[in-house]
Short mmCIF file of C-alpha atoms and ligand atoms in Angstrom, two decimals:
data_model
loop_
_atom_site.label_atom_id
_atom_site.label_comp_id
_atom_site.label_asym_id
_atom_site.label_seq_id
_atom_site.Cartn_x
_atom_site.Cartn_y
_atom_site.Cartn_z
CA LEU Z 1093 -17.50 -77.75 -7.49
CA ILE Z 1094 -20.48 -76.02 -10.84
CA ASN Z 1095 -22.45 -74.14 -8.35
CA ARG Z 1096 -19.33 -72.97 -6.64
CA ILE Z 1097 -17.62 -72.00 -10.19
CA SER Z 1098 -20.56 -69.89 -11.11
CA GLY Z 1099 -20.95 -68.51 -7.45
CA ILE Z 1100 -17.40 -67.30 -8.16
CA LEU Z 1101 -18.69 -66.37 -11.65
CA VAL Z 1102 -21.29 -64.15 -10.04
CA VAL Z 1103 -19.33 -62.36 -7.69
CA ILE Z 1104 -17.34 -61.34 -10.94
CA VAL Z 1105 -19.41 -60.23 -12.91
CA ILE Z 1106 -20.51 -58.45 -9.85
CA LEU Z 1107 -17.21 -56.52 -9.23
CA PHE Z 1108 -16.83 -55.81 -13.16
CA PHE Z 1109 -20.31 -53.95 -13.46
CA SER Z 1110 -19.54 -52.32 -9.98
CA ILE Z 1111 -16.02 -50.49 -11.08
CA PHE Z 1112 -17.61 -49.88 -14.67
CA ASP Z 1113 -19.78 -48.06 -12.69
CA ILE Z 1114 -17.53 -46.16 -10.54
CA GLN Z 1115 -15.25 -45.14 -13.33
CA ALA Z 1116 -18.56 -44.36 -15.36
CA GLN Z 1117 -19.18 -41.80 -12.41
CA LYS Z 1118 -15.32 -40.77 -12.42
CA LEU Z 1119 -14.83 -37.11 -14.08
CA SER Z 1120 -12.93 -37.72 -16.80
CA ASP Z 1121 -9.15 -36.17 -16.18
CA GLU Z 1122 -9.49 -33.63 -18.58
CA LYS Z 1123 -12.33 -31.81 -16.55
CA LEU Z 1124 -10.19 -33.09 -12.95
CA LYS Z 1125 -7.48 -31.08 -14.26
CA TYR Z 1126 -10.22 -27.80 -15.04
CA TYR Z 1127 -12.02 -28.07 -12.22
CA ASN Z 1128 -8.54 -28.33 -9.98
CA GLN Z 1129 -6.88 -25.10 -11.39
CA ILE Z 1130 -10.11 -23.11 -11.12
CA ALA Z 1131 -10.36 -24.26 -7.42
CA ASP Z 1132 -6.75 -23.03 -6.72
CA GLU Z 1133 -8.53 -20.02 -8.12
CA ILE Z 1134 -11.12 -19.86 -6.22
CA ILE Z 1135 -9.25 -21.27 -3.45
CA SER Z 1136 -6.03 -17.97 -3.19
CA SER Z 1137 -9.03 -15.57 -4.09
CA SER Z 1138 -11.42 -16.05 -1.35
CA LEU Z 1139 -7.79 -16.57 1.28
CA ASN Z 1140 -6.59 -13.86 0.02
CA GLU Z 1141 -9.19 -11.15 -0.27
CA ARG Z 1142 -11.40 -12.24 2.74
CA LYS Z 1143 -14.15 -10.08 0.82
CA GLY Z 1144 -16.88 -11.83 3.13
CA TYR Z 1145 -15.26 -11.38 5.81
CA GLU Z 1146 -14.97 -7.53 6.19
CA LEU Z 1147 -19.07 -7.82 4.64
CA LEU Z 1148 -19.63 -9.78 8.11
CA ARG Z 1149 -18.02 -6.78 9.98
CA GLU Z 1150 -20.58 -4.38 7.93
CA LEU Z 1151 -23.08 -6.68 8.76
CA CYS Z 1152 -22.40 -7.44 12.30
CA GLU Z 1153 -21.86 -3.41 13.14
CA ILE Z 1154 -25.63 -3.08 12.55
CA GLY Z 1155 -26.57 -4.70 15.74
CA PRO Z 1156 -28.78 -8.07 16.41
CA ARG Z 1157 -31.39 -9.02 13.73
CA LEU Z 1158 -34.22 -10.52 15.43
CA SER Z 1159 -37.28 -10.65 12.52
CA GLY Z 1160 -39.42 -7.72 13.10
CA SER Z 1161 -37.05 -5.54 15.00
CA GLU Z 1162 -36.19 -2.11 12.99
CA ASN Z 1163 -32.57 -3.52 12.57
CA SER Z 1164 -33.51 -6.49 10.67
CA LEU Z 1165 -35.17 -4.30 8.18
CA LYS Z 1166 -31.86 -2.20 8.03
CA ALA Z 1167 -29.85 -5.46 7.20
CA ILE Z 1168 -32.71 -6.04 4.01
CA SER Z 1169 -31.73 -3.15 3.12
CA TRP Z 1170 -28.21 -3.33 3.45
CA ALA Z 1171 -28.09 -6.37 2.58
CA GLU Z 1172 -30.00 -5.62 -1.16
CA ASN Z 1173 -27.83 -2.48 -1.77
CA LYS Z 1174 -24.40 -4.97 -1.73
CA MET Z 1175 -25.77 -6.70 -3.86
CA LYS Z 1176 -26.75 -4.69 -6.53
CA ASP Z 1177 -22.85 -3.15 -5.94
CA ALA Z 1178 -22.19 -6.48 -5.80
CA GLY Z 1179 -23.67 -6.07 -9.57
CA PHE Z 1180 -25.17 -9.45 -9.49
CA ASP Z 1181 -28.15 -9.87 -11.65
CA SER Z 1182 -31.83 -9.47 -10.43
CA VAL Z 1183 -32.21 -8.87 -6.94
CA TRP Z 1184 -34.71 -8.29 -5.48
CA LEU Z 1185 -37.05 -8.35 -2.40
CA GLN Z 1186 -39.30 -11.18 -1.70
CA PRO Z 1187 -42.41 -9.62 0.46
CA VAL Z 1188 -43.61 -11.96 3.78
CA MET Z 1189 -45.10 -11.36 7.12
CA VAL Z 1190 -42.70 -12.29 10.34
CA PRO Z 1191 -43.24 -12.42 14.38
CA HIS Z 1192 -42.54 -9.80 16.26
CA TRP Z 1193 -41.14 -10.56 19.75
CA GLU Z 1194 -39.21 -7.56 21.92
CA ARG Z 1195 -37.46 -8.97 24.87
CA GLY Z 1196 -38.17 -5.25 26.49
CA ASP Z 1197 -35.68 -4.05 28.92
CA VAL Z 1198 -36.67 -6.32 32.62
CA GLU Z 1199 -35.20 -9.35 33.02
CA LYS Z 1200 -34.54 -10.16 36.71
CA ALA Z 1201 -34.47 -13.84 38.81
CA VAL Z 1202 -33.87 -12.50 42.54
CA ILE Z 1203 -33.86 -15.41 44.91
CA ILE Z 1204 -36.00 -13.92 48.16
CA GLU Z 1205 -36.86 -14.98 51.73
CA SER Z 1206 -34.25 -17.27 51.62
CA LYS Z 1207 -31.93 -18.11 54.77
CA TYR Z 1208 -28.82 -18.15 53.22
CA PHE Z 1209 -29.10 -16.52 49.62
CA THR Z 1210 -31.40 -13.06 49.85
CA GLY Z 1211 -31.31 -11.50 47.07
CA LYS Z 1212 -28.91 -13.46 44.90
CA GLU Z 1213 -29.53 -12.75 41.14
CA LEU Z 1214 -29.51 -15.43 38.25
CA ASN Z 1215 -28.07 -14.19 34.95
CA ILE Z 1216 -31.11 -15.08 32.61
CA ALA Z 1217 -32.61 -13.58 29.02
CA ALA Z 1218 -36.40 -14.09 28.68
CA LEU Z 1219 -36.44 -16.94 25.54
CA GLY Z 1220 -37.64 -15.83 22.58
CA GLY Z 1221 -42.06 -15.61 22.48
CA SER Z 1222 -42.04 -16.32 25.83
CA ILE Z 1223 -44.53 -14.58 28.01
CA ALA Z 1224 -44.51 -11.62 30.44
CA THR Z 1225 -44.71 -11.76 34.25
CA PRO Z 1226 -47.19 -8.94 36.05
CA PRO Z 1227 -44.83 -6.06 36.50
CA ASN Z 1228 -43.90 -6.85 40.11
CA GLY Z 1229 -43.05 -10.53 38.40
CA ILE Z 1230 -44.25 -13.79 40.04
CA THR Z 1231 -42.66 -15.52 43.16
CA ALA Z 1232 -42.64 -19.05 43.62
CA GLU Z 1233 -40.80 -21.44 44.89
CA VAL Z 1234 -38.69 -23.22 42.91
CA ILE Z 1235 -38.31 -27.02 41.65
CA GLU Z 1236 -35.32 -29.11 39.89
CA ILE Z 1237 -36.44 -31.19 37.27
CA ARG Z 1238 -33.82 -32.90 34.79
CA SER Z 1239 -36.33 -34.45 32.47
CA PHE Z 1240 -39.98 -34.62 30.91
CA GLU Z 1241 -40.14 -38.37 32.85
CA GLU Z 1242 -39.22 -36.72 36.17
CA LEU Z 1243 -41.43 -34.27 35.98
CA LYS Z 1244 -44.52 -36.89 35.55
CA GLU Z 1245 -43.24 -38.65 38.66
CA GLN Z 1246 -43.33 -34.71 40.24
CA SER Z 1247 -46.29 -34.12 39.09
CA GLU Z 1248 -47.63 -33.60 42.62
CA ASN Z 1249 -45.58 -31.34 43.63
CA VAL Z 1250 -45.07 -29.37 40.27
CA LYS Z 1251 -47.91 -27.50 40.83
CA GLY Z 1252 -48.08 -23.05 41.53
CA LYS Z 1253 -43.82 -23.50 41.09
CA ILE Z 1254 -41.09 -22.77 38.78
CA VAL Z 1255 -39.60 -25.62 36.72
CA PHE Z 1256 -35.93 -25.67 36.78
CA PHE Z 1257 -35.05 -27.67 34.02
CA SER Z 1258 -31.93 -28.56 35.33
CA GLN Z 1259 -30.04 -31.23 32.79
CA PRO Z 1260 -26.49 -30.16 30.70
CA PHE Z 1261 -25.56 -30.36 27.52
CA ASP Z 1262 -24.70 -34.19 26.83
CA GLN Z 1263 -21.13 -33.60 26.22
CA SER Z 1264 -20.38 -37.17 24.64
CA PHE Z 1265 -21.36 -36.66 21.73
CA VAL Z 1266 -18.55 -36.10 19.01
CA ASN Z 1267 -21.57 -33.90 16.74
CA THR Z 1268 -22.50 -31.33 19.17
CA PHE Z 1269 -25.71 -31.16 17.47
CA SER Z 1270 -25.98 -34.47 18.61
CA GLY Z 1271 -26.02 -33.24 22.36
CA TYR Z 1272 -28.09 -30.31 21.54
CA SER Z 1273 -30.69 -31.96 19.77
CA ASN Z 1274 -31.23 -34.20 22.56
CA ALA Z 1275 -31.12 -30.99 24.99
CA VAL Z 1276 -33.16 -28.44 22.94
CA LYS Z 1277 -36.75 -29.95 23.74
CA LYS Z 1278 -36.57 -28.49 27.50
CA ARG Z 1279 -35.96 -25.31 25.79
CA SER Z 1280 -39.18 -25.36 23.19
CA GLU Z 1281 -41.38 -27.06 24.81
CA GLY Z 1282 -40.50 -27.12 28.34
CA ALA Z 1283 -43.32 -24.00 29.01
CA ILE Z 1284 -46.07 -26.83 28.01
CA GLU Z 1285 -45.04 -29.45 29.78
CA ALA Z 1286 -44.17 -28.00 32.64
CA SER Z 1287 -47.88 -25.86 32.65
CA LYS Z 1288 -49.44 -29.32 31.96
CA HIS Z 1289 -48.83 -30.24 35.67
CA GLY Z 1290 -49.73 -26.44 36.97
CA ALA Z 1291 -46.46 -24.59 36.81
CA VAL Z 1292 -46.25 -20.83 37.14
CA GLY Z 1293 -42.99 -20.54 35.21
CA VAL Z 1294 -40.29 -22.36 33.62
CA ILE Z 1295 -36.07 -21.32 34.02
CA VAL Z 1296 -34.22 -23.81 32.15
CA ARG Z 1297 -30.25 -24.28 31.93
CA SER Z 1298 -28.55 -23.19 29.14
CA ILE Z 1299 -27.76 -25.37 25.97
CA THR Z 1300 -24.77 -25.03 25.61
CA THR Z 1301 -20.71 -26.56 25.62
CA LYS Z 1302 -18.70 -23.74 26.85
CA PHE Z 1303 -19.11 -23.44 30.95
CA ASP Z 1304 -20.12 -20.02 31.43
CA ASN Z 1305 -23.23 -17.73 32.22
CA GLN Z 1306 -24.83 -16.14 29.19
CA PRO Z 1307 -27.88 -17.50 28.79
CA HIS Z 1308 -28.40 -18.25 25.59
CA VAL Z 1309 -31.76 -18.37 24.06
CA GLY Z 1310 -33.93 -19.76 21.47
CA GLY Z 1311 -37.33 -20.36 20.11
CA MET Z 1312 -39.68 -21.73 22.63
CA ARG Z 1313 -43.55 -22.80 21.99
CA TYR Z 1314 -47.13 -22.68 24.08
CA SER Z 1315 -50.03 -24.46 23.17
CA ASP Z 1316 -53.38 -22.68 22.93
CA THR Z 1317 -54.93 -25.14 25.08
CA ILE Z 1318 -52.74 -25.01 27.37
CA PRO Z 1319 -51.55 -21.60 30.49
CA LYS Z 1320 -48.80 -19.60 28.74
CA ILE Z 1321 -46.20 -19.43 31.61
CA PRO Z 1322 -43.58 -17.26 31.41
CA SER Z 1323 -39.91 -18.85 30.19
CA VAL Z 1324 -36.23 -18.20 30.51
CA ALA Z 1325 -32.36 -19.51 29.87
CA ALA Z 1326 -30.59 -18.78 32.75
CA GLY Z 1327 -26.14 -18.67 32.51
CA TYR Z 1328 -24.85 -22.81 32.78
CA LEU Z 1329 -22.45 -21.39 35.86
CA ASP Z 1330 -26.44 -20.02 37.80
CA SER Z 1331 -27.77 -22.92 36.80
CA ASP Z 1332 -24.83 -25.37 39.31
CA PHE Z 1333 -25.47 -22.43 41.66
CA LEU Z 1334 -28.95 -22.76 41.58
CA SER Z 1335 -28.81 -26.67 41.84
CA GLU Z 1336 -26.52 -26.42 44.49
CA ALA Z 1337 -28.34 -23.89 46.75
CA ILE Z 1338 -31.74 -25.60 46.54
CA LYS Z 1339 -30.03 -28.98 47.60
CA LYS Z 1340 -28.99 -26.49 50.81
CA GLU Z 1341 -32.66 -24.75 50.83
CA PRO Z 1342 -35.26 -27.42 49.77
CA GLY Z 1343 -38.32 -25.19 48.80
CA LEU Z 1344 -36.26 -21.71 47.69
CA LYS Z 1345 -38.27 -19.14 46.23
CA ILE Z 1346 -37.62 -16.77 43.90
CA ASN Z 1347 -38.82 -13.69 42.38
CA LEU Z 1348 -38.88 -13.63 38.27
CA LYS Z 1349 -40.20 -10.36 36.04
CA LEU Z 1350 -39.86 -9.94 32.01
CA ASN Z 1351 -41.81 -7.14 30.26
CA CYS Z 1352 -40.97 -8.61 27.27
CA GLN Z 1353 -43.96 -8.77 24.39
CA THR Z 1354 -45.24 -10.52 20.96
CA PHE Z 1355 -45.90 -7.40 18.62
CA PRO Z 1356 -48.64 -7.62 15.64
CA ASP Z 1357 -46.46 -9.71 12.61
CA ALA Z 1358 -44.12 -7.33 10.94
CA GLN Z 1359 -43.72 -6.90 7.18
CA SER Z 1360 -40.19 -8.38 6.74
CA TYR Z 1361 -38.36 -10.00 3.50
CA ASN Z 1362 -35.85 -12.65 1.85
CA VAL Z 1363 -33.69 -10.70 -0.18
CA ILE Z 1364 -32.43 -12.73 -3.49
CA ALA Z 1365 -29.58 -12.20 -6.40
CA ASP Z 1366 -28.77 -14.45 -9.35
CA LEU Z 1367 -25.99 -14.85 -11.48
CA LYS Z 1368 -27.85 -15.89 -14.75
CA GLY Z 1369 -26.79 -19.27 -15.92
CA THR Z 1370 -25.67 -19.46 -19.70
CA GLU Z 1371 -26.28 -22.69 -20.84
CA LYS Z 1372 -29.85 -24.08 -18.68
CA PRO Z 1373 -31.03 -20.00 -17.01
CA ASP Z 1374 -34.18 -21.79 -15.94
CA GLU Z 1375 -32.48 -24.40 -14.15
CA ILE Z 1376 -31.20 -22.84 -10.20
CA VAL Z 1377 -29.02 -23.69 -7.88
CA ILE Z 1378 -29.90 -21.76 -4.17
CA VAL Z 1379 -27.09 -21.13 -1.88
CA SER Z 1380 -28.48 -19.43 0.94
CA GLY Z 1381 -28.16 -18.54 5.16
CA HIS Z 1382 -30.25 -16.90 7.36
CA LEU Z 1383 -30.66 -13.15 7.43
CA ASP Z 1384 -32.60 -13.57 11.07
CA SER Z 1385 -30.65 -13.47 14.65
CA TRP Z 1386 -31.54 -13.91 18.34
CA ASP Z 1387 -30.99 -10.83 19.93
CA LEU Z 1388 -28.17 -11.87 22.07
CA GLY Z 1389 -24.86 -11.24 20.44
CA CYS Z 1390 -25.09 -10.00 16.43
CA GLY Z 1391 -25.42 -13.54 15.11
CA ALA Z 1392 -22.04 -13.76 13.60
CA HIS Z 1393 -21.81 -17.48 13.31
CA ASP Z 1394 -25.71 -17.56 12.80
CA ASP Z 1395 -26.30 -17.07 10.63
CA GLY Z 1396 -24.44 -13.34 9.15
CA GLY Z 1397 -21.62 -15.62 8.16
CA GLY Z 1398 -23.35 -18.19 6.37
CA CYS Z 1399 -25.20 -15.78 4.46
CA ILE Z 1400 -22.17 -14.07 3.96
CA GLN Z 1401 -20.61 -17.07 1.78
CA ALA Z 1402 -23.61 -17.33 -0.36
CA PHE Z 1403 -23.28 -14.05 -1.00
CA GLU Z 1404 -19.45 -14.41 -2.19
CA VAL Z 1405 -19.86 -17.98 -3.45
CA LEU Z 1406 -22.11 -15.52 -6.24
CA ASP Z 1407 -18.99 -12.96 -6.21
CA LEU Z 1408 -16.27 -15.14 -6.18
CA LEU Z 1409 -18.03 -16.40 -9.62
CA LYS Z 1410 -18.48 -12.91 -11.06
CA ARG Z 1411 -15.17 -11.59 -9.80
CA LEU Z 1412 -13.33 -14.74 -11.23
CA ASP Z 1413 -15.66 -14.19 -14.42
CA ILE Z 1414 -16.05 -18.22 -14.41
CA LYS Z 1415 -19.22 -19.03 -16.48
CA THR Z 1416 -21.57 -21.36 -15.33
CA LYS Z 1417 -24.47 -22.97 -16.96
CA ARG Z 1418 -26.93 -22.91 -14.70
CA THR Z 1419 -27.89 -19.54 -12.69
CA ILE Z 1420 -26.19 -19.20 -9.45
CA ARG Z 1421 -29.26 -18.05 -7.20
CA CYS Z 1422 -27.81 -16.74 -3.27
CA ILE Z 1423 -30.71 -15.84 -1.28
CA PHE Z 1424 -30.91 -14.48 2.59
CA TYR Z 1425 -34.02 -15.52 4.11
CA ILE Z 1426 -35.73 -14.49 6.94
CA ASN Z 1427 -36.88 -15.75 10.33
CA GLU Z 1428 -35.24 -19.00 10.54
CA GLU Z 1429 -34.81 -18.25 13.73
CA ASN Z 1430 -38.59 -18.24 15.00
CA GLY Z 1431 -41.23 -19.21 12.52
CA VAL Z 1432 -39.03 -20.09 9.05
CA ARG Z 1433 -41.71 -17.81 7.48
CA GLY Z 1434 -38.65 -16.73 4.50
CA GLY Z 1435 -38.05 -20.17 3.62
CA ILE Z 1436 -41.11 -21.51 4.06
CA GLU Z 1437 -42.18 -18.44 1.98
CA TYR Z 1438 -39.33 -19.38 -1.07
CA ALA Z 1439 -41.09 -23.06 -1.44
CA LYS Z 1440 -44.25 -21.29 -1.84
CA TYR Z 1441 -42.59 -19.45 -4.74
CA ALA Z 1442 -40.13 -22.39 -5.94
CA GLU Z 1443 -43.71 -24.41 -6.01
CA ASN Z 1444 -45.42 -22.44 -8.23
CA SER Z 1445 -42.35 -21.44 -10.79
CA SER Z 1446 -41.69 -22.72 -13.97
CA GLU Z 1447 -37.81 -22.78 -13.04
CA ILE Z 1448 -36.11 -26.28 -12.21
CA HIS Z 1449 -34.55 -25.86 -8.56
CA LEU Z 1450 -31.78 -28.41 -8.86
CA ALA Z 1451 -30.41 -28.40 -5.67
CA ALA Z 1452 -30.47 -25.81 -2.52
CA ILE Z 1453 -27.37 -25.73 -0.06
CA GLU Z 1454 -27.66 -23.82 3.36
CA SER Z 1455 -24.41 -22.84 5.58
CA ASP Z 1456 -25.78 -22.15 9.03
CA ARG Z 1457 -23.76 -24.53 11.51
CA GLY Z 1458 -21.81 -21.55 12.17
CA VAL Z 1459 -18.44 -20.07 10.26
CA PHE Z 1460 -15.74 -22.44 11.09
CA THR Z 1461 -13.23 -24.92 9.12
CA PRO Z 1462 -14.55 -27.03 6.41
CA ARG Z 1463 -15.56 -30.90 7.21
CA GLY Z 1464 -18.30 -31.79 4.78
CA PHE Z 1465 -21.84 -31.58 3.48
CA THR Z 1466 -24.96 -33.65 4.44
CA VAL Z 1467 -26.56 -34.45 1.74
CA ASP Z 1468 -31.14 -35.02 1.76
CA ALA Z 1469 -31.72 -37.16 -1.12
CA ASP Z 1470 -31.45 -39.88 -3.18
CA SER Z 1471 -28.66 -42.72 -2.02
CA SER Z 1472 -27.90 -42.55 -5.75
CA ILE Z 1473 -27.55 -38.74 -6.04
CA ILE Z 1474 -25.20 -38.70 -3.20
CA GLU Z 1475 -23.68 -41.48 -4.87
CA LYS Z 1476 -23.31 -39.01 -7.82
CA MET Z 1477 -21.61 -36.60 -6.54
CA GLN Z 1478 -18.56 -38.93 -4.44
CA PRO Z 1479 -16.40 -38.39 -7.93
CA TRP Z 1480 -16.18 -34.70 -7.00
CA LEU Z 1481 -14.56 -35.33 -3.43
CA PRO Z 1482 -11.09 -35.03 -4.86
CA VAL Z 1483 -11.66 -31.20 -6.54
CA LEU Z 1484 -13.85 -30.43 -2.81
CA ASN Z 1485 -10.36 -31.97 -1.31
CA LYS Z 1486 -8.43 -29.15 -1.97
CA ALA Z 1487 -10.84 -27.01 0.09
CA GLN Z 1488 -10.66 -29.69 3.30
CA ILE Z 1489 -13.92 -31.11 2.61
CA ASN Z 1490 -13.69 -35.08 3.81
CA HIS Z 1491 -17.06 -36.03 3.02
CA ILE Z 1492 -20.01 -35.60 1.24
CA ILE Z 1493 -23.03 -37.74 2.98
CA LYS Z 1494 -26.68 -38.35 4.17
CA GLY Z 1495 -28.09 -35.86 6.53
CA TYR Z 1496 -29.88 -33.43 7.09
CA GLY Z 1497 -29.73 -30.06 4.77
CA GLY Z 1498 -31.40 -27.27 6.49
CA VAL Z 1499 -33.98 -25.86 8.23
CA ASP Z 1500 -35.04 -22.77 5.52
CA ILE Z 1501 -34.07 -25.25 2.41
CA TYR Z 1502 -35.99 -27.88 4.56
CA TYR Z 1503 -39.40 -26.66 2.95
CA LEU Z 1504 -38.48 -27.19 -0.74
CA ARG Z 1505 -39.28 -30.80 -0.48
CA ASP Z 1506 -39.86 -32.83 -3.29
CA ASN Z 1507 -39.34 -29.49 -5.56
CA VAL Z 1508 -35.64 -29.95 -5.92
CA LYS Z 1509 -33.38 -32.36 -6.21
CA ALA Z 1510 -30.95 -32.12 -3.56
CA LYS Z 1511 -30.89 -30.16 -0.16
CA ILE Z 1512 -27.71 -29.69 1.15
CA GLY Z 1513 -26.35 -28.94 4.51
CA TYR Z 1514 -22.92 -27.37 4.70
CA GLU Z 1515 -20.92 -28.84 7.66
CA PRO Z 1516 -18.04 -27.06 9.14
CA ASP Z 1517 -15.99 -28.34 12.66
CA ALA Z 1518 -18.70 -28.31 15.19
CA GLN Z 1519 -17.23 -28.08 18.23
CA ARG Z 1520 -17.05 -24.48 19.03
CA TYR Z 1521 -20.46 -23.29 17.67
CA PHE Z 1522 -23.09 -24.08 20.85
CA ASP Z 1523 -20.46 -22.11 22.83
CA LEU Z 1524 -21.62 -19.16 20.96
CA HIS Z 1525 -24.92 -19.91 19.80
CA HIS Z 1526 -28.20 -17.84 20.70
CA SER Z 1527 -25.96 -15.66 23.08
CA ALA Z 1528 -24.46 -12.80 23.42
CA ASN Z 1529 -21.09 -14.31 22.79
CA ASP Z 1530 -21.54 -14.42 18.81
CA VAL Z 1531 -19.81 -11.96 18.03
CA PHE Z 1532 -17.72 -11.03 15.12
CA GLU Z 1533 -14.69 -11.30 17.13
CA GLU Z 1534 -15.37 -14.58 16.86
CA VAL Z 1535 -15.51 -15.79 13.93
CA HIS Z 1536 -11.90 -16.33 12.67
CA PRO Z 1537 -11.22 -15.06 8.76
CA ARG Z 1538 -9.42 -17.55 7.16
CA GLU Z 1539 -11.50 -20.67 8.41
CA MET Z 1540 -14.63 -18.85 7.30
CA GLN Z 1541 -13.61 -18.11 3.47
CA LEU Z 1542 -12.00 -21.90 3.16
CA GLY Z 1543 -15.35 -22.39 4.08
CA THR Z 1544 -16.80 -20.22 1.79
CA ALA Z 1545 -14.18 -21.61 -1.17
CA ALA Z 1546 -15.80 -24.91 -0.34
CA ILE Z 1547 -18.79 -24.00 -1.02
CA THR Z 1548 -18.43 -21.94 -4.26
CA LEU Z 1549 -16.66 -25.11 -5.94
CA LEU Z 1550 -19.32 -28.32 -4.93
CA THR Z 1551 -21.81 -24.81 -6.24
CA LEU Z 1552 -19.77 -24.99 -9.30
CA LEU Z 1553 -19.71 -28.49 -9.51
CA LEU Z 1554 -23.54 -28.52 -9.06
CA SER Z 1555 -24.34 -26.34 -12.20
CA GLU Z 1556 -21.82 -28.02 -14.55
CA GLU Z 1557 -21.93 -31.26 -13.53
CA GLY Z 1558 -25.96 -31.70 -13.00
CA LEU Z 1559 -27.33 -34.64 -9.94
ZN1 LIG B 215 -29.16 -20.53 12.47
#
């Protein structure tokens, strides 16, 4: 009995301390009232004025912004001017060299010498970084392969052929990013793996949740020790077609022509602006996105929208005259898509700077309806953020959970306490991702602006409450 009583006592003591602990972390009624009032102001200004949405329209009018392109430099100077016009503090360009690859104007995959399908052209686009074909293209049999395991099993049959990686995006995941990361290796590593077995080219079924015929591109890699082979993405419908055609006519041949080209690295820049903190100006909260995009569409969701949200966090604070204790820094990183040079360059700066980087937020999963934030940090830090949820709920943020921060902020590593990813609803993101579908018209102003308000609220809480 004594054992039982002491056991119960231990439980009571633990319960007492855990309740006490939670209460100690809670925002005081006074603070909660203050934040709730400010949240209403931020949300209504963001939804009513749609300033970011209109800025995104302007940015998208410049066109696609692939690293190293003339357009990317236009967008950089546009962004710099907008930050200066907005009256932000210390607007500056951080120089960084970036890869420079151009798609060219020849992209053709045509079925030839076929009993049934001669002349059928597939809707394809070169993957970013691919080498060109010779001017007359490469002509080879196509072999359909679903997985890297199957590639190994079929090694004997792959030599001299074009490998068609046909496995579709797995739609069974609720989180579309899981479906994506499951499939993306065929795109990024497919050329290396296929070339190991003697393939002469790669066609990858577009990694998309949409059953249309737009090629969805993205970065791909080569190895210095394995022969480089041209690599393209095919539209989903034409991938279905190709799969059926090969079944009907094994040994089907394709002529593939590309004239894309890699140039020497080009000069580029991250675009950076601050809103100086009033009490701790040397402590920094970053809000960010990446300014570069793929060259199809105009990167409205990926990641023009994310950049503009970061911009408007500063703008909302400024236009509502909300002073923050810590400095809020907006960063438009360059070159997330095919090198992350901008993120790496800023991380170097952060490592050598006397400033303290408290937290970094990145918005790079589309600008859809807010859902939550995912945090790459110690559990104790994520725990500290939980009492902020009642305020963030106002902008439909339902959770702050452990997870990935973002590609550009990843390299800040231990130089920042928390790397935080903005998590909007992602059901439609991969309909658009890295394709001609990613245009301004696909952005919904209320969804984007509510997300902006959510990120602004988190930024404010980080600045005022610390971690
Ligand atoms: Zn992105």
